[in-house]
């Protein structure tokens, strides 16, 4: 769990503060009987390194992670994310990254839902899911290869603060 400012403007470097440096909102509701503080807002982050390591743990899947570079496709049809202009633009901008077919390319998606349905409570949950696009098209979107990275709970959608919630993910990518 990662504590964040109730308004979404605090993380990592200011984690020791009781109030947000930007909006001065209280970070904690109250103390528990045990003396621990209860954060007003939290998110749950699942590290992606173990999931990526699992992809390379078996020979068959590790070989499939190079599919995008070893299977040329005919022009004019979109059958895999590597067929789109954005992929080709990334290859042009970062040729050293593109030269190594084992480098992992991830797709990120999210969508909120209301776990309480139509029972009148305003609450939403936003899962952030990652998909490795190195895999063949018939495996890219299968459940075993989709990783839950982050859960953003709260009464409101993350909207403009989404980048705050992505900070643990970005920090981990920098380390990897």
CSV table of N, CA and C in Angstrom, one decimal, residues 25-175:
chain,number,residue,atom,x,y,z
A,25,UNK,N,-3.6,19.7,2.9
A,25,UNK,CA,-4.6,18.7,3.4
A,25,UNK,C,-4.0,17.8,4.4
A,26,UNK,N,-4.8,17.4,5.4
A,26,UNK,CA,-4.3,16.4,6.3
A,26,UNK,C,-4.2,15.0,5.6
A,27,UNK,N,-3.2,14.4,5.9
A,27,UNK,CA,-2.9,13.1,5.2
A,27,UNK,C,-3.6,11.9,5.9
A,28,UNK,N,-3.8,12.1,7.2
A,28,UNK,CA,-4.3,11.0,8.0
A,28,UNK,C,-5.6,11.3,8.6
A,29,UNK,N,-6.5,10.3,8.8
A,29,UNK,CA,-7.8,10.5,9.4
A,29,UNK,C,-7.6,10.6,10.9
A,30,UNK,N,-7.0,9.6,11.5
A,30,UNK,CA,-6.8,9.6,13.0
A,30,UNK,C,-5.9,8.4,13.3
A,31,UNK,N,-5.5,8.3,14.5
A,31,UNK,CA,-4.7,7.2,14.9
A,31,UNK,C,-5.6,6.0,15.4
A,32,UNK,N,-5.1,4.8,15.1
A,32,UNK,CA,-5.8,3.6,15.6
A,32,UNK,C,-5.5,3.5,17.1
A,33,UNK,N,-6.1,2.6,17.8
A,33,UNK,CA,-5.8,2.3,19.2
A,33,UNK,C,-4.4,1.8,19.3
A,34,UNK,N,-3.9,1.2,18.3
A,34,UNK,CA,-2.5,0.6,18.3
A,34,UNK,C,-1.5,1.8,18.1
A,35,UNK,N,-1.9,2.9,17.8
A,35,UNK,CA,-1.0,4.1,17.6
A,35,UNK,C,-0.6,4.3,16.2
A,36,UNK,N,-1.0,3.5,15.3
A,36,UNK,CA,-0.7,3.6,13.9
A,36,UNK,C,-1.7,4.6,13.2
A,37,UNK,N,-1.2,5.4,12.3
A,37,UNK,CA,-2.0,6.4,11.6
A,37,UNK,C,-2.8,5.7,10.5
A,38,UNK,N,-4.0,6.2,10.2
A,38,UNK,CA,-4.9,5.7,9.1
A,38,UNK,C,-4.8,6.8,8.0
A,39,UNK,N,-4.4,6.4,6.9
A,39,UNK,CA,-4.3,7.3,5.7
A,39,UNK,C,-5.7,7.6,5.2
A,40,UNK,N,-5.9,8.8,4.8
A,40,UNK,CA,-7.2,9.2,4.1
A,40,UNK,C,-7.3,8.5,2.8
A,41,UNK,N,-6.2,8.4,2.1
A,41,UNK,CA,-6.3,7.8,0.7
A,41,UNK,C,-5.0,6.9,0.5
A,42,UNK,N,-5.3,5.8,0.0
A,42,UNK,CA,-4.2,4.8,-0.3
A,42,UNK,C,-4.4,4.2,-1.7
A,43,UNK,N,-3.4,3.7,-2.3
A,43,UNK,CA,-3.5,2.9,-3.5
A,43,UNK,C,-2.7,1.6,-3.2
A,44,UNK,N,-3.0,0.6,-4.0
A,44,UNK,CA,-2.3,-0.6,-3.9
A,44,UNK,C,-1.4,-0.9,-5.1
A,45,UNK,N,-0.1,-1.1,-4.9
A,45,UNK,CA,0.8,-1.3,-6.0
A,45,UNK,C,1.4,-2.7,-6.0
A,46,UNK,N,1.3,-3.4,-7.1
A,46,UNK,CA,1.9,-4.7,-7.2
A,46,UNK,C,3.2,-4.6,-8.1
A,47,UNK,N,4.3,-4.9,-7.6
A,47,UNK,CA,5.5,-4.8,-8.4
A,47,UNK,C,5.4,-5.7,-9.6
A,48,UNK,N,6.0,-5.2,-10.8
A,48,UNK,CA,5.9,-5.9,-12.0
A,48,UNK,C,7.0,-6.8,-12.3
A,49,UNK,N,8.2,-6.6,-11.6
A,49,UNK,CA,9.4,-7.4,-11.9
A,49,UNK,C,9.1,-8.9,-11.7
A,50,UNK,N,8.4,-9.4,-10.7
A,50,UNK,CA,8.1,-10.8,-10.6
A,50,UNK,C,7.3,-11.4,-11.8
A,51,UNK,N,6.4,-10.6,-12.2
A,51,UNK,CA,5.6,-11.0,-13.4
A,51,UNK,C,6.4,-11.1,-14.6
A,52,UNK,N,7.3,-10.1,-14.8
A,52,UNK,CA,8.2,-10.2,-16.0
A,52,UNK,C,9.2,-11.3,-15.9
A,53,UNK,N,9.7,-11.5,-14.7
A,53,UNK,CA,10.6,-12.7,-14.5
A,53,UNK,C,9.9,-14.0,-14.9
A,54,UNK,N,8.6,-14.1,-14.5
A,54,UNK,CA,7.9,-15.3,-14.8
A,54,UNK,C,7.8,-15.6,-16.3
A,55,UNK,N,7.7,-14.5,-17.1
A,55,UNK,CA,7.6,-14.7,-18.5
A,55,UNK,C,8.9,-15.4,-19.1
A,56,UNK,N,10.0,-15.1,-18.5
A,56,UNK,CA,11.2,-15.7,-19.0
A,56,UNK,C,11.7,-16.9,-18.2
A,57,UNK,N,10.8,-17.4,-17.3
A,57,UNK,CA,11.2,-18.6,-16.5
A,57,UNK,C,11.0,-19.9,-17.3
A,58,UNK,N,10.1,-19.9,-18.3
A,58,UNK,CA,10.0,-21.1,-19.1
A,58,UNK,C,10.5,-20.8,-20.5
A,59,UNK,N,11.1,-21.8,-21.1
A,59,UNK,CA,11.8,-21.7,-22.4
A,59,UNK,C,10.7,-21.3,-23.4
A,60,UNK,N,9.6,-22.0,-23.4
A,60,UNK,CA,8.6,-21.7,-24.5
A,60,UNK,C,8.1,-20.3,-24.5
A,61,UNK,N,7.8,-19.8,-23.3
A,61,UNK,CA,7.3,-18.4,-23.2
A,61,UNK,C,8.4,-17.4,-23.5
A,62,UNK,N,9.6,-17.7,-23.0
A,62,UNK,CA,10.7,-16.8,-23.3
A,62,UNK,C,11.0,-16.7,-24.8
A,63,UNK,N,10.8,-17.8,-25.6
A,63,UNK,CA,11.0,-17.7,-27.0
A,63,UNK,C,9.8,-16.9,-27.6
A,64,UNK,N,8.6,-17.0,-27.1
A,64,UNK,CA,7.5,-16.3,-27.6
A,64,UNK,C,7.7,-14.8,-27.4
A,65,UNK,N,8.5,-14.4,-26.4
A,65,UNK,CA,8.7,-13.0,-26.1
A,65,UNK,C,9.5,-12.3,-27.2
A,66,UNK,N,10.0,-13.0,-28.2
A,66,UNK,CA,10.7,-12.4,-29.3
A,66,UNK,C,9.9,-12.5,-30.6
A,67,UNK,N,8.7,-12.9,-30.5
A,67,UNK,CA,7.8,-13.1,-31.7
A,67,UNK,C,7.7,-11.9,-32.5
A,68,UNK,N,7.6,-10.7,-31.9
A,68,UNK,CA,7.4,-9.5,-32.7
A,68,UNK,C,8.5,-9.2,-33.6
A,69,UNK,N,9.7,-9.6,-33.3
A,69,UNK,CA,10.9,-9.3,-34.2
A,69,UNK,C,11.2,-10.5,-35.1
A,70,UNK,N,10.8,-11.7,-34.8
A,70,UNK,CA,11.1,-12.8,-35.6
A,70,UNK,C,10.1,-13.2,-36.7
A,71,UNK,N,8.9,-12.6,-36.7
A,71,UNK,CA,7.9,-13.0,-37.6
A,71,UNK,C,7.5,-11.8,-38.4
A,72,UNK,N,8.1,-11.6,-39.6
A,72,UNK,CA,7.7,-10.5,-40.4
A,72,UNK,C,6.3,-10.6,-40.9
A,73,UNK,N,5.7,-9.5,-41.0
A,73,UNK,CA,4.3,-9.5,-41.5
A,73,UNK,C,4.2,-8.7,-42.8
A,74,UNK,N,3.2,-9.0,-43.5
A,74,UNK,CA,3.0,-8.3,-44.8
A,74,UNK,C,2.4,-6.9,-44.5
A,75,UNK,N,2.8,-5.9,-45.3
A,75,UNK,CA,2.4,-4.5,-45.0
A,75,UNK,C,0.9,-4.3,-45.3
A,76,UNK,N,0.3,-3.3,-44.7
A,76,UNK,CA,-1.1,-3.0,-45.0
A,76,UNK,C,-2.1,-3.6,-44.1
A,77,UNK,N,-1.7,-4.5,-43.2
A,77,UNK,CA,-2.6,-5.1,-42.3
A,77,UNK,C,-2.1,-4.9,-40.9
A,78,UNK,N,-3.0,-4.7,-39.9
A,78,UNK,CA,-2.7,-4.6,-38.5
A,78,UNK,C,-3.1,-5.9,-37.8
A,79,UNK,N,-2.1,-6.7,-37.5
A,79,UNK,CA,-2.3,-8.0,-36.8
A,79,UNK,C,-1.7,-8.0,-35.5
A,80,UNK,N,-0.8,-7.0,-35.2
A,80,UNK,CA,-0.1,-7.0,-33.9
A,80,UNK,C,0.3,-5.6,-33.6
A,81,UNK,N,0.4,-5.2,-32.3
A,81,UNK,CA,0.8,-3.8,-32.0
A,81,UNK,C,2.1,-3.4,-32.7
A,82,UNK,N,3.0,-4.3,-33.1
A,82,UNK,CA,4.2,-3.8,-33.7
A,82,UNK,C,3.9,-3.3,-35.2
A,83,UNK,N,2.7,-3.5,-35.7
A,83,UNK,CA,2.4,-3.0,-37.0
A,83,UNK,C,2.0,-1.6,-37.1
A,84,UNK,N,1.8,-1.0,-35.9
A,84,UNK,CA,1.2,0.4,-35.9
A,84,UNK,C,2.4,1.4,-36.0
A,85,UNK,N,2.1,2.6,-36.4
A,85,UNK,CA,3.1,3.7,-36.5
A,85,UNK,C,3.8,4.1,-35.2
A,86,UNK,N,3.0,4.0,-34.1
A,86,UNK,CA,3.6,4.4,-32.8
A,86,UNK,C,4.8,3.4,-32.5
A,87,UNK,N,4.6,2.2,-32.7
A,87,UNK,CA,5.7,1.2,-32.5
A,87,UNK,C,6.9,1.5,-33.3
A,88,UNK,N,6.7,1.8,-34.6
A,88,UNK,CA,7.8,2.1,-35.5
A,88,UNK,C,8.4,3.4,-35.2
A,89,UNK,N,7.7,4.4,-34.7
A,89,UNK,CA,8.2,5.7,-34.2
A,89,UNK,C,9.1,5.5,-33.0
A,90,UNK,N,8.7,4.6,-32.1
A,90,UNK,CA,9.5,4.3,-30.9
A,90,UNK,C,10.8,3.6,-31.4
A,91,UNK,N,10.8,2.7,-32.3
A,91,UNK,CA,12.0,2.1,-32.9
A,91,UNK,C,12.9,3.1,-33.5
A,92,UNK,N,12.4,4.1,-34.2
A,92,UNK,CA,13.2,5.2,-34.8
A,92,UNK,C,13.8,6.1,-33.7
A,93,UNK,N,13.1,6.4,-32.7
A,93,UNK,CA,13.6,7.3,-31.7
A,93,UNK,C,14.6,6.6,-30.8
A,94,UNK,N,14.5,5.3,-30.5
A,94,UNK,CA,15.3,4.6,-29.6
A,94,UNK,C,15.9,3.3,-30.3
A,95,UNK,N,16.8,3.5,-31.3
A,95,UNK,CA,17.3,2.4,-32.0
A,95,UNK,C,18.0,1.3,-31.2
A,96,UNK,N,18.7,1.7,-30.1
A,96,UNK,CA,19.4,0.8,-29.3
A,96,UNK,C,18.4,-0.1,-28.5
A,97,UNK,N,17.2,0.4,-28.1
A,97,UNK,CA,16.2,-0.3,-27.5
A,97,UNK,C,15.6,-1.3,-28.5
A,98,UNK,N,15.3,-0.8,-29.7
A,98,UNK,CA,14.7,-1.6,-30.8
A,98,UNK,C,15.6,-2.8,-31.2
A,99,UNK,N,16.9,-2.5,-31.1
A,99,UNK,CA,17.9,-3.5,-31.6
A,99,UNK,C,17.9,-4.8,-30.8
A,100,UNK,N,17.5,-4.8,-29.6
A,100,UNK,CA,17.4,-5.9,-28.7
A,100,UNK,C,16.0,-6.5,-28.6
A,101,UNK,N,15.7,-7.6,-29.3
A,101,UNK,CA,14.3,-8.1,-29.4
A,101,UNK,C,13.7,-8.6,-28.1
A,102,UNK,N,14.6,-8.8,-27.1
A,102,UNK,CA,14.1,-9.3,-25.8
A,102,UNK,C,13.7,-8.1,-24.9
A,103,UNK,N,13.9,-6.9,-25.3
A,103,UNK,CA,13.4,-5.8,-24.4
A,103,UNK,C,11.9,-5.8,-24.4
A,104,UNK,N,11.3,-5.7,-23.2
A,104,UNK,CA,9.9,-5.8,-23.1
A,104,UNK,C,9.2,-4.5,-23.4
A,105,UNK,N,8.1,-4.6,-24.2
A,105,UNK,CA,7.2,-3.5,-24.5
A,105,UNK,C,5.9,-3.8,-23.8
A,106,UNK,N,5.4,-2.8,-23.1
A,106,UNK,CA,4.2,-3.0,-22.3
A,106,UNK,C,3.1,-2.1,-22.7
A,107,UNK,N,1.9,-2.6,-22.7
A,107,UNK,CA,0.7,-1.8,-22.9
A,107,UNK,C,0.0,-1.6,-21.6
A,108,UNK,N,-0.5,-0.4,-21.4
A,108,UNK,CA,-1.1,-0.1,-20.1
A,108,UNK,C,-2.6,0.2,-20.3
A,109,UNK,N,-3.5,-0.3,-19.6
A,109,UNK,CA,-4.9,0.1,-19.7
A,109,UNK,C,-5.5,0.1,-18.3
A,110,UNK,N,-6.6,0.9,-18.2
A,110,UNK,CA,-7.3,1.1,-17.0
A,110,UNK,C,-8.8,1.5,-17.3
A,111,UNK,N,-9.6,1.1,-16.4
A,111,UNK,CA,-11.0,1.5,-16.5
A,111,UNK,C,-11.6,1.3,-15.1
A,112,UNK,N,-12.4,2.3,-14.7
A,112,UNK,CA,-13.0,2.2,-13.3
A,112,UNK,C,-14.3,1.5,-13.3
A,113,UNK,N,-14.6,1.0,-12.1
A,113,UNK,CA,-15.9,0.4,-12.0
A,113,UNK,C,-16.4,0.7,-10.5
A,114,UNK,N,-17.7,0.6,-10.3
A,114,UNK,CA,-18.3,0.8,-9.0
A,114,UNK,C,-18.6,-0.6,-8.4
A,115,UNK,N,-17.8,-1.0,-7.4
A,115,UNK,CA,-18.0,-2.3,-6.8
A,115,UNK,C,-19.4,-2.5,-6.1
A,116,UNK,N,-20.0,-1.3,-5.7
A,116,UNK,CA,-21.3,-1.4,-5.0
A,116,UNK,C,-22.5,-1.3,-5.9
A,117,UNK,N,-22.2,-1.3,-7.2
A,117,UNK,CA,-23.3,-1.2,-8.2
A,117,UNK,C,-24.2,0.0,-8.0
A,118,UNK,N,-25.5,-0.3,-8.0
A,118,UNK,CA,-26.5,0.8,-7.9
A,118,UNK,C,-27.1,0.9,-6.5
A,119,UNK,N,-26.3,0.7,-5.5
A,119,UNK,CA,-26.8,0.8,-4.1
A,119,UNK,C,-26.6,2.1,-3.5
A,120,UNK,N,-26.3,3.2,-4.3
A,120,UNK,CA,-26.3,4.5,-3.8
A,120,UNK,C,-25.0,5.0,-3.3
A,121,UNK,N,-24.0,4.1,-3.1
A,121,UNK,CA,-22.7,4.6,-2.6
A,121,UNK,C,-21.8,5.0,-3.7
A,122,UNK,N,-21.2,6.2,-3.6
A,122,UNK,CA,-20.3,6.7,-4.6
A,122,UNK,C,-18.9,6.2,-4.2
A,123,UNK,N,-18.5,5.2,-4.9
A,123,UNK,CA,-17.2,4.7,-4.7
A,123,UNK,C,-16.7,4.0,-6.0
A,124,UNK,N,-15.5,4.1,-6.3
A,124,UNK,CA,-15.0,3.5,-7.6
A,124,UNK,C,-13.6,2.9,-7.3
A,125,UNK,N,-13.3,2.0,-8.2
A,125,UNK,CA,-12.0,1.3,-8.1
A,125,UNK,C,-11.5,1.2,-9.5
A,126,UNK,N,-10.2,1.6,-9.6
A,126,UNK,CA,-9.5,1.7,-10.9
A,126,UNK,C,-8.4,0.7,-11.0
A,127,UNK,N,-8.5,-0.4,-11.6
A,127,UNK,CA,-7.4,-1.3,-11.8
A,127,UNK,C,-6.5,-0.9,-13.0
A,128,UNK,N,-5.2,-1.0,-12.8
A,128,UNK,CA,-4.3,-0.7,-13.9
A,128,UNK,C,-3.7,-2.0,-14.4
A,129,UNK,N,-3.9,-2.4,-15.6
A,129,UNK,CA,-3.4,-3.7,-16.1
A,129,UNK,C,-2.3,-3.5,-17.2
A,130,UNK,N,-1.3,-4.3,-17.1
A,130,UNK,CA,-0.2,-4.3,-18.1
A,130,UNK,C,-0.2,-5.5,-18.9
A,131,UNK,N,0.1,-5.3,-20.2
A,131,UNK,CA,0.2,-6.4,-21.1
A,131,UNK,C,1.5,-6.4,-21.9
A,132,UNK,N,2.3,-7.5,-21.9
A,132,UNK,CA,3.5,-7.4,-22.7
A,132,UNK,C,3.2,-7.6,-24.2
A,133,UNK,N,3.5,-6.6,-25.0
A,133,UNK,CA,3.3,-6.7,-26.4
A,133,UNK,C,4.3,-7.5,-27.2
A,134,UNK,N,5.3,-8.0,-26.6
A,134,UNK,CA,6.3,-8.8,-27.3
A,134,UNK,C,5.7,-10.1,-27.8
A,135,UNK,N,4.7,-10.6,-27.1
A,135,UNK,CA,4.1,-11.9,-27.4
A,135,UNK,C,3.3,-11.9,-28.7
A,136,UNK,N,3.0,-13.1,-29.3
A,136,UNK,CA,2.2,-13.1,-30.5
A,136,UNK,C,0.8,-12.6,-30.2
A,137,UNK,N,0.1,-12.2,-31.3
A,137,UNK,CA,-1.2,-11.6,-31.1
A,137,UNK,C,-2.2,-12.6,-30.4
A,138,UNK,N,-2.1,-13.9,-30.6
A,138,UNK,CA,-3.0,-14.8,-29.9
A,138,UNK,C,-2.7,-15.0,-28.4
A,139,UNK,N,-1.6,-14.4,-27.9
A,139,UNK,CA,-1.3,-14.5,-26.5
A,139,UNK,C,-1.3,-13.2,-25.8
A,140,UNK,N,-1.2,-12.1,-26.5
A,140,UNK,CA,-1.0,-10.8,-25.9
A,140,UNK,C,-2.1,-10.5,-24.9
A,141,UNK,N,-3.3,-10.8,-25.2
A,141,UNK,CA,-4.5,-10.4,-24.4
A,141,UNK,C,-5.1,-11.6,-23.6
A,142,UNK,N,-4.3,-12.6,-23.4
A,142,UNK,CA,-4.8,-13.8,-22.6
A,142,UNK,C,-4.5,-13.5,-21.1
A,143,UNK,N,-5.4,-14.0,-20.2
A,143,UNK,CA,-5.3,-13.7,-18.8
A,143,UNK,C,-3.9,-14.0,-18.2
A,144,UNK,N,-3.3,-15.1,-18.5
A,144,UNK,CA,-2.0,-15.4,-17.9
A,144,UNK,C,-0.9,-14.3,-18.1
A,145,UNK,N,-1.1,-13.5,-19.2
A,145,UNK,CA,-0.1,-12.6,-19.6
A,145,UNK,C,-0.6,-11.1,-19.3
A,146,UNK,N,-1.6,-10.9,-18.6
A,146,UNK,CA,-2.1,-9.6,-18.2
A,146,UNK,C,-1.8,-9.5,-16.7
A,147,UNK,N,-1.1,-8.4,-16.3
A,147,UNK,CA,-0.7,-8.2,-15.0
A,147,UNK,C,-1.4,-7.1,-14.3
A,148,UNK,N,-1.9,-7.3,-13.1
A,148,UNK,CA,-2.5,-6.2,-12.4
A,148,UNK,C,-1.4,-5.5,-11.7
A,149,UNK,N,-1.2,-4.2,-12.0
A,149,UNK,CA,-0.1,-3.4,-11.5
A,149,UNK,C,-0.5,-2.5,-10.3
A,150,UNK,N,-1.7,-1.9,-10.5
A,150,UNK,CA,-2.1,-0.9,-9.4
A,150,UNK,C,-3.6,-1.0,-9.3
A,151,UNK,N,-4.1,-0.8,-8.0
A,151,UNK,CA,-5.5,-0.6,-7.7
A,151,UNK,C,-5.6,0.8,-7.1
A,152,UNK,N,-6.5,1.6,-7.7
A,152,UNK,CA,-6.7,3.0,-7.2
A,152,UNK,C,-8.1,3.0,-6.7
A,153,UNK,N,-8.3,2.9,-5.3
A,153,UNK,CA,-9.6,2.9,-4.8
A,153,UNK,C,-10.0,4.4,-4.4
A,154,UNK,N,-11.3,4.6,-4.2
A,154,UNK,CA,-11.6,5.9,-3.7
A,154,UNK,C,-13.0,6.3,-4.2
A,155,UNK,N,-13.5,7.4,-3.6
A,155,UNK,CA,-14.9,7.8,-4.0
A,155,UNK,C,-14.9,8.5,-5.3
A,156,UNK,N,-13.8,8.9,-5.9
A,156,UNK,CA,-13.8,9.6,-7.1
A,156,UNK,C,-12.7,9.0,-8.1
A,157,UNK,N,-12.9,9.2,-9.4
A,157,UNK,CA,-12.0,8.7,-10.4
A,157,UNK,C,-10.7,9.5,-10.3
A,158,UNK,N,-9.5,8.9,-10.6
A,158,UNK,CA,-8.3,9.6,-10.5
A,158,UNK,C,-8.1,10.7,-11.4
A,159,UNK,N,-8.8,10.8,-12.6
A,159,UNK,CA,-8.8,11.8,-13.6
A,159,UNK,C,-7.4,12.5,-13.8
A,160,UNK,N,-7.3,13.7,-13.5
A,160,UNK,CA,-6.0,14.5,-13.7
A,160,UNK,C,-4.8,14.1,-12.8
A,161,UNK,N,-5.1,13.3,-11.8
A,161,UNK,CA,-4.0,12.8,-10.9
A,161,UNK,C,-3.5,11.5,-11.2
A,162,UNK,N,-3.8,11.0,-12.4
A,162,UNK,CA,-3.4,9.6,-12.8
A,162,UNK,C,-1.9,9.5,-12.7
A,163,UNK,N,-1.1,10.5,-13.1
A,163,UNK,CA,0.3,10.5,-13.1
A,163,UNK,C,0.9,10.2,-11.7
A,164,UNK,N,0.2,10.8,-10.7
A,164,UNK,CA,0.7,10.6,-9.3
A,164,UNK,C,0.6,9.1,-9.0
A,165,UNK,N,-0.5,8.4,-9.4
A,165,UNK,CA,-0.6,7.0,-9.1
A,165,UNK,C,0.3,6.1,-9.9
A,166,UNK,N,0.8,6.6,-11.0
A,166,UNK,CA,1.8,5.8,-11.8
A,166,UNK,C,3.2,6.0,-11.3
A,167,UNK,N,3.5,6.8,-10.4
A,167,UNK,CA,4.9,7.0,-9.9
A,167,UNK,C,5.6,5.8,-9.4
A,168,UNK,N,5.0,4.9,-8.6
A,168,UNK,CA,5.7,3.7,-8.2
A,168,UNK,C,6.0,2.8,-9.5
A,169,UNK,N,5.1,2.7,-10.4
A,169,UNK,CA,5.3,2.0,-11.7
A,169,UNK,C,6.5,2.6,-12.4
A,170,UNK,N,6.6,3.9,-12.6
A,170,UNK,CA,7.6,4.5,-13.3
A,170,UNK,C,9.0,4.3,-12.6
A,171,UNK,N,9.0,4.4,-11.3
A,171,UNK,CA,10.2,4.2,-10.5
A,171,UNK,C,10.7,2.8,-10.7
A,172,UNK,N,9.8,1.8,-10.7
A,172,UNK,CA,10.2,0.4,-10.9
A,172,UNK,C,10.8,0.2,-12.4
A,173,UNK,N,10.1,0.8,-13.3
A,173,UNK,CA,10.6,0.7,-14.7
A,173,UNK,C,12.0,1.3,-14.9
A,174,UNK,N,12.3,2.4,-14.2
A,174,UNK,CA,13.6,3.0,-14.2
A,174,UNK,C,14.7,2.1,-13.7
A,175,UNK,N,14.3,1.3,-12.6
A,175,UNK,CA,15.2,0.4,-12.0
A,175,UNK,C,15.4,-0.8,-12.9
